[in-house]
């Protein structure tokens, strides 16, 4: 069930691996944290971000946000494909008993703009639980300050058996 009327294109060589969205994520991350996610030529940013060894994902601005981006590491961690991932509410990534805590955390990110050091348990599309550690979650803003949703970056995770 896709909760958004527009089709979210799969990142491919032909569309520059969604280079425009990748640039938005990277620039917004740098604005909030002062850190660089990827150091490469601008034309290669989409491909480099999609194949990066860390997880990065984002959701849109709907009242019940839907994922609108995931790099390959995120798709593999969530055990899914692009079409399935980008048709799910981002809240579905947390277990039912963690929804209140997740909502409170996301409200904190919305108010502060960026929060680093987050750790928590998430659930893959196959029902497998995993723990993420030291994640950074931020509001995705364009150069003019327009709000485009929120994103997450992390490079440490472990499946819970």
C-alpha positions as protocol buffer text, in pm:
chain_id: "A"
residue {
  index: 1
  type: UNK
  ca { x: 0 y: 0 z: 0 }
}
residue {
  index: 2
  type: UNK
  ca { x: 168 y: 319 z: -116 }
}
residue {
  index: 3
  type: UNK
  ca { x: 55 y: 607 z: 99 }
}
residue {
  index: 4
  type: UNK
  ca { x: 172 y: 876 z: -143 }
}
residue {
  index: 5
  type: UNK
  ca { x: 22 y: 939 z: -484 }
}
residue {
  index: 6
  type: UNK
  ca { x: 351 y: 995 z: -665 }
}
residue {
  index: 7
  type: UNK
  ca { x: 581 y: 709 z: -761 }
}
residue {
  index: 8
  type: UNK
  ca { x: 921 y: 724 z: -599 }
}
residue {
  index: 9
  type: UNK
  ca { x: 1179 y: 637 z: -864 }
}
residue {
  index: 10
  type: UNK
  ca { x: 1434 y: 370 z: -787 }
}
residue {
  index: 11
  type: UNK
  ca { x: 1789 y: 512 z: -772 }
}
residue {
  index: 12
  type: UNK
  ca { x: 1964 y: 410 z: -1095 }
}
residue {
  index: 13
  type: UNK
  ca { x: 2255 y: 521 z: -1309 }
}
residue {
  index: 14
  type: UNK
  ca { x: 2005 y: 674 z: -1552 }
}
residue {
  index: 15
  type: UNK
  ca { x: 1862 y: 912 z: -1290 }
}
residue {
  index: 16
  type: UNK
  ca { x: 2194 y: 982 z: -1120 }
}
residue {
  index: 17
  type: UNK
  ca { x: 2092 y: 766 z: -822 }
}
residue {
  index: 18
  type: UNK
  ca { x: 1851 y: 1046 z: -725 }
}
residue {
  index: 19
  type: UNK
  ca { x: 2141 y: 1288 z: -705 }
}
residue {
  index: 20
  type: UNK
  ca { x: 1915 y: 1583 z: -620 }
}
residue {
  index: 21
  type: UNK
  ca { x: 1771 y: 1413 z: -310 }
}
residue {
  index: 22
  type: UNK
  ca { x: 2117 y: 1287 z: -214 }
}
residue {
  index: 23
  type: UNK
  ca { x: 2249 y: 1644 z: -235 }
}
residue {
  index: 24
  type: UNK
  ca { x: 1964 y: 1766 z: -17 }
}
residue {
  index: 25
  type: UNK
  ca { x: 2041 y: 1501 z: 248 }
}
residue {
  index: 26
  type: UNK
  ca { x: 2415 y: 1565 z: 245 }
}
residue {
  index: 27
  type: UNK
  ca { x: 2387 y: 1946 z: 250 }
}
residue {
  index: 28
  type: UNK
  ca { x: 2128 y: 1939 z: 526 }
}
residue {
  index: 29
  type: UNK
  ca { x: 2339 y: 1696 z: 733 }
}
residue {
  index: 30
  type: UNK
  ca { x: 2643 y: 1925 z: 695 }
}
residue {
  index: 31
  type: UNK
  ca { x: 2436 y: 2231 z: 793 }
}
residue {
  index: 32
  type: UNK
  ca { x: 2322 y: 2065 z: 1118 }
}
residue {
  index: 33
  type: UNK
  ca { x: 2636 y: 1874 z: 1217 }
}
residue {
  index: 34
  type: UNK
  ca { x: 2927 y: 2042 z: 1042 }
}
residue {
  index: 35
  type: UNK
  ca { x: 3029 y: 1696 z: 918 }
}
residue {
  index: 36
  type: UNK
  ca { x: 3065 y: 1566 z: 563 }
}
residue {
  index: 37
  type: UNK
  ca { x: 2887 y: 1239 z: 480 }
}
residue {
  index: 38
  type: UNK
  ca { x: 3050 y: 1180 z: 140 }
}
residue {
  index: 39
  type: UNK
  ca { x: 3355 y: 1342 z: -13 }
}
residue {
  index: 40
  type: UNK
  ca { x: 3321 y: 1313 z: -390 }
}
residue {
  index: 41
  type: UNK
  ca { x: 3244 y: 1508 z: -706 }
}
residue {
  index: 42
  type: UNK
  ca { x: 2889 y: 1652 z: -704 }
}
residue {
  index: 43
  type: UNK
  ca { x: 2792 y: 1447 z: -1010 }
}
residue {
  index: 44
  type: UNK
  ca { x: 2886 y: 1125 z: -824 }
}
residue {
  index: 45
  type: UNK
  ca { x: 2711 y: 1207 z: -498 }
}
residue {
  index: 46
  type: UNK
  ca { x: 2392 y: 1010 z: -564 }
}
residue {
  index: 47
  type: UNK
  ca { x: 2581 y: 693 z: -656 }
}
residue {
  index: 48
  type: UNK
  ca { x: 2830 y: 726 z: -371 }
}
residue {
  index: 49
  type: UNK
  ca { x: 2555 y: 781 z: -114 }
}
residue {
  index: 50
  type: UNK
  ca { x: 2348 y: 491 z: -246 }
}
residue {
  index: 51
  type: UNK
  ca { x: 2644 y: 251 z: -219 }
}
residue {
  index: 52
  type: UNK
  ca { x: 2792 y: 396 z: 103 }
}
residue {
  index: 53
  type: UNK
  ca { x: 2886 y: 154 z: 385 }
}
residue {
  index: 54
  type: UNK
  ca { x: 2659 y: 333 z: 634 }
}
residue {
  index: 55
  type: UNK
  ca { x: 2280 y: 353 z: 658 }
}
residue {
  index: 56
  type: UNK
  ca { x: 2095 y: 662 z: 546 }
}
residue {
  index: 57
  type: UNK
  ca { x: 1719 y: 689 z: 501 }
}
residue {
  index: 58
  type: UNK
  ca { x: 1461 y: 966 z: 496 }
}
residue {
  index: 59
  type: UNK
  ca { x: 1088 y: 1019 z: 517 }
}
residue {
  index: 60
  type: UNK
  ca { x: 860 y: 1281 z: 370 }
}
residue {
  index: 61
  type: UNK
  ca { x: 644 y: 1555 z: 524 }
}
residue {
  index: 62
  type: UNK
  ca { x: 306 y: 1380 z: 548 }
}
residue {
  index: 63
  type: UNK
  ca { x: 130 y: 1381 z: 885 }
}
residue {
  index: 64
  type: UNK
  ca { x: 213 y: 1007 z: 897 }
}
residue {
  index: 65
  type: UNK
  ca { x: 549 y: 1024 z: 715 }
}
residue {
  index: 66
  type: UNK
  ca { x: 638 y: 765 z: 451 }
}
residue {
  index: 67
  type: UNK
  ca { x: 994 y: 666 z: 370 }
}
residue {
  index: 68
  type: UNK
  ca { x: 1115 y: 837 z: 53 }
}
residue {
  index: 69
  type: UNK
  ca { x: 1481 y: 731 z: 40 }
}
residue {
  index: 70
  type: UNK
  ca { x: 1705 y: 446 z: 152 }
}
residue {
  index: 71
  type: UNK
  ca { x: 2054 y: 362 z: 41 }
}
residue {
  index: 72
  type: UNK
  ca { x: 2153 y: 3 z: -30 }
}
residue {
  index: 73
  type: UNK
  ca { x: 2283 y: -52 z: 325 }
}
residue {
  index: 74
  type: UNK
  ca { x: 1943 y: 55 z: 462 }
}
residue {
  index: 75
  type: UNK
  ca { x: 1753 y: -168 z: 221 }
}
residue {
  index: 76
  type: UNK
  ca { x: 1969 y: -464 z: 318 }
}
residue {
  index: 77
  type: UNK
  ca { x: 1935 y: -393 z: 691 }
}
residue {
  index: 78
  type: UNK
  ca { x: 1557 y: -362 z: 664 }
}
residue {
  index: 79
  type: UNK
  ca { x: 1555 y: -676 z: 445 }
}
residue {
  index: 80
  type: UNK
  ca { x: 1347 y: -525 z: 169 }
}
residue {
  index: 81
  type: UNK
  ca { x: 1353 y: -361 z: -172 }
}
residue {
  index: 82
  type: UNK
  ca { x: 1305 y: 0 z: -280 }
}
residue {
  index: 83
  type: UNK
  ca { x: 937 y: -33 z: -371 }
}
residue {
  index: 84
  type: UNK
  ca { x: 841 y: -190 z: -38 }
}
residue {
  index: 85
  type: UNK
  ca { x: 1053 y: 47 z: 171 }
}
residue {
  index: 86
  type: UNK
  ca { x: 921 y: 361 z: 7 }
}
residue {
  index: 87
  type: UNK
  ca { x: 561 y: 251 z: 54 }
}
residue {
  index: 88
  type: UNK
  ca { x: 586 y: 218 z: 433 }
}
residue {
  index: 89
  type: UNK
  ca { x: 527 y: 468 z: 708 }
}
residue {
  index: 90
  type: UNK
  ca { x: 852 y: 540 z: 887 }
}
residue {
  index: 91
  type: UNK
  ca { x: 677 y: 470 z: 1218 }
}
residue {
  index: 92
  type: UNK
  ca { x: 638 y: 106 z: 1102 }
}
residue {
  index: 93
  type: UNK
  ca { x: 1012 y: 65 z: 1153 }
}
residue {
  index: 94
  type: UNK
  ca { x: 959 y: 65 z: 1531 }
}
residue {
  index: 95
  type: UNK
  ca { x: 782 y: -205 z: 1727 }
}
residue {
  index: 96
  type: UNK
  ca { x: 432 y: -134 z: 1855 }
}
residue {
  index: 97
  type: UNK
  ca { x: 541 y: -96 z: 2218 }
}
residue {
  index: 98
  type: UNK
  ca { x: 808 y: 160 z: 2116 }
}
residue {
  index: 99
  type: UNK
  ca { x: 577 y: 394 z: 1924 }
}
residue {
  index: 100
  type: UNK
  ca { x: 529 y: 649 z: 2203 }
}
residue {
  index: 101
  type: UNK
  ca { x: 902 y: 673 z: 2266 }
}
residue {
  index: 102
  type: UNK
  ca { x: 966 y: 707 z: 1891 }
}
residue {
  index: 103
  type: UNK
  ca { x: 707 y: 984 z: 1854 }
}
residue {
  index: 104
  type: UNK
  ca { x: 858 y: 1174 z: 2147 }
}
residue {
  index: 105
  type: UNK
  ca { x: 1204 y: 1142 z: 1997 }
}
residue {
  index: 106
  type: UNK
  ca { x: 1091 y: 1257 z: 1651 }
}
residue {
  index: 107
  type: UNK
  ca { x: 918 y: 1558 z: 1810 }
}
residue {
  index: 108
  type: UNK
  ca { x: 1246 y: 1643 z: 1982 }
}
residue {
  index: 109
  type: UNK
  ca { x: 1426 y: 1626 z: 1647 }
}
residue {
  index: 110
  type: UNK
  ca { x: 1160 y: 1848 z: 1489 }
}
residue {
  index: 111
  type: UNK
  ca { x: 1204 y: 2106 z: 1765 }
}
residue {
  index: 112
  type: UNK
  ca { x: 1586 y: 2097 z: 1785 }
}
residue {
  index: 113
  type: UNK
  ca { x: 1660 y: 2032 z: 1418 }
}
residue {
  index: 114
  type: UNK
  ca { x: 1911 y: 1755 z: 1482 }
}
residue {
  index: 115
  type: UNK
  ca { x: 1980 y: 1498 z: 1752 }
}
residue {
  index: 116
  type: UNK
  ca { x: 2289 y: 1276 z: 1764 }
}
residue {
  index: 117
  type: UNK
  ca { x: 2366 y: 976 z: 1979 }
}
residue {
  index: 118
  type: UNK
  ca { x: 2030 y: 800 z: 1939 }
}
residue {
  index: 119
  type: UNK
  ca { x: 2014 y: 425 z: 2002 }
}
residue {
  index: 120
  type: UNK
  ca { x: 1711 y: 203 z: 1975 }
}
residue {
  index: 121
  type: UNK
  ca { x: 1554 y: -114 z: 1840 }
}
residue {
  index: 122
  type: UNK
  ca { x: 1392 y: -129 z: 1499 }
}
residue {
  index: 123
  type: UNK
  ca { x: 1227 y: -407 z: 1302 }
}
residue {
  index: 124
  type: UNK
  ca { x: 1298 y: -517 z: 947 }
}
residue {
  index: 125
  type: UNK
  ca { x: 1028 y: -576 z: 687 }
}
residue {
  index: 126
  type: UNK
  ca { x: 1077 y: -948 z: 756 }
}
residue {
  index: 127
  type: UNK
  ca { x: 1007 y: -902 z: 1128 }
}
residue {
  index: 128
  type: UNK
  ca { x: 1370 y: -928 z: 1239 }
}
residue {
  index: 129
  type: UNK
  ca { x: 1472 y: -698 z: 1525 }
}
residue {
  index: 130
  type: UNK
  ca { x: 1795 y: -499 z: 1521 }
}
residue {
  index: 131
  type: UNK
  ca { x: 1956 y: -239 z: 1742 }
}
residue {
  index: 132
  type: UNK
  ca { x: 2098 y: 81 z: 1598 }
}
residue {
  index: 133
  type: UNK
  ca { x: 2359 y: 276 z: 1792 }
}
residue {
  index: 134
  type: UNK
  ca { x: 2477 y: 635 z: 1783 }
}
residue {
  index: 135
  type: UNK
  ca { x: 2239 y: 748 z: 1508 }
}
residue {
  index: 136
  type: UNK
  ca { x: 2198 y: 1107 z: 1396 }
}
residue {
  index: 137
  type: UNK
  ca { x: 1847 y: 1218 z: 1300 }
}
residue {
  index: 138
  type: UNK
  ca { x: 1788 y: 1559 z: 1144 }
}
residue {
  index: 139
  type: UNK
  ca { x: 1531 y: 1779 z: 975 }
}
residue {
  index: 140
  type: UNK
  ca { x: 1597 y: 1786 z: 601 }
}
residue {
  index: 141
  type: UNK
  ca { x: 1600 y: 2148 z: 487 }
}
residue {
  index: 142
  type: UNK
  ca { x: 1681 y: 2300 z: 151 }
}
residue {
  index: 143
  type: UNK
  ca { x: 1906 y: 2605 z: 106 }
}
residue {
  index: 144
  type: UNK
  ca { x: 1609 y: 2839 z: 157 }
}
residue {
  index: 145
  type: UNK
  ca { x: 1506 y: 2662 z: 480 }
}
residue {
  index: 146
  type: UNK
  ca { x: 1216 y: 2472 z: 323 }
}
residue {
  index: 147
  type: UNK
  ca { x: 1128 y: 2157 z: 518 }
}
residue {
  index: 148
  type: UNK
  ca { x: 1150 y: 1824 z: 328 }
}
residue {
  index: 149
  type: UNK
  ca { x: 1109 y: 1571 z: 612 }
}
residue {
  index: 150
  type: UNK
  ca { x: 1361 y: 1399 z: 836 }
}
residue {
  index: 151
  type: UNK
  ca { x: 1655 y: 1168 z: 778 }
}
residue {
  index: 152
  type: UNK
  ca { x: 1866 y: 923 z: 976 }
}
residue {
  index: 153
  type: UNK
  ca { x: 2231 y: 823 z: 948 }
}
residue {
  index: 154
  type: UNK
  ca { x: 2413 y: 550 z: 1141 }
}
residue {
  index: 155
  type: UNK
  ca { x: 2697 y: 309 z: 1088 }
}
residue {
  index: 156
  type: UNK
  ca { x: 2654 y: 72 z: 1383 }
}
residue {
  index: 157
  type: UNK
  ca { x: 2381 y: -190 z: 1410 }
}
residue {
  index: 158
  type: UNK
  ca { x: 2335 y: -545 z: 1526 }
}
residue {
  index: 159
  type: UNK
  ca { x: 2058 y: -797 z: 1474 }
}
residue {
  index: 160
  type: UNK
  ca { x: 1895 y: -922 z: 1792 }
}
residue {
  index: 161
  type: UNK
  ca { x: 1856 y: -1298 z: 1790 }
}
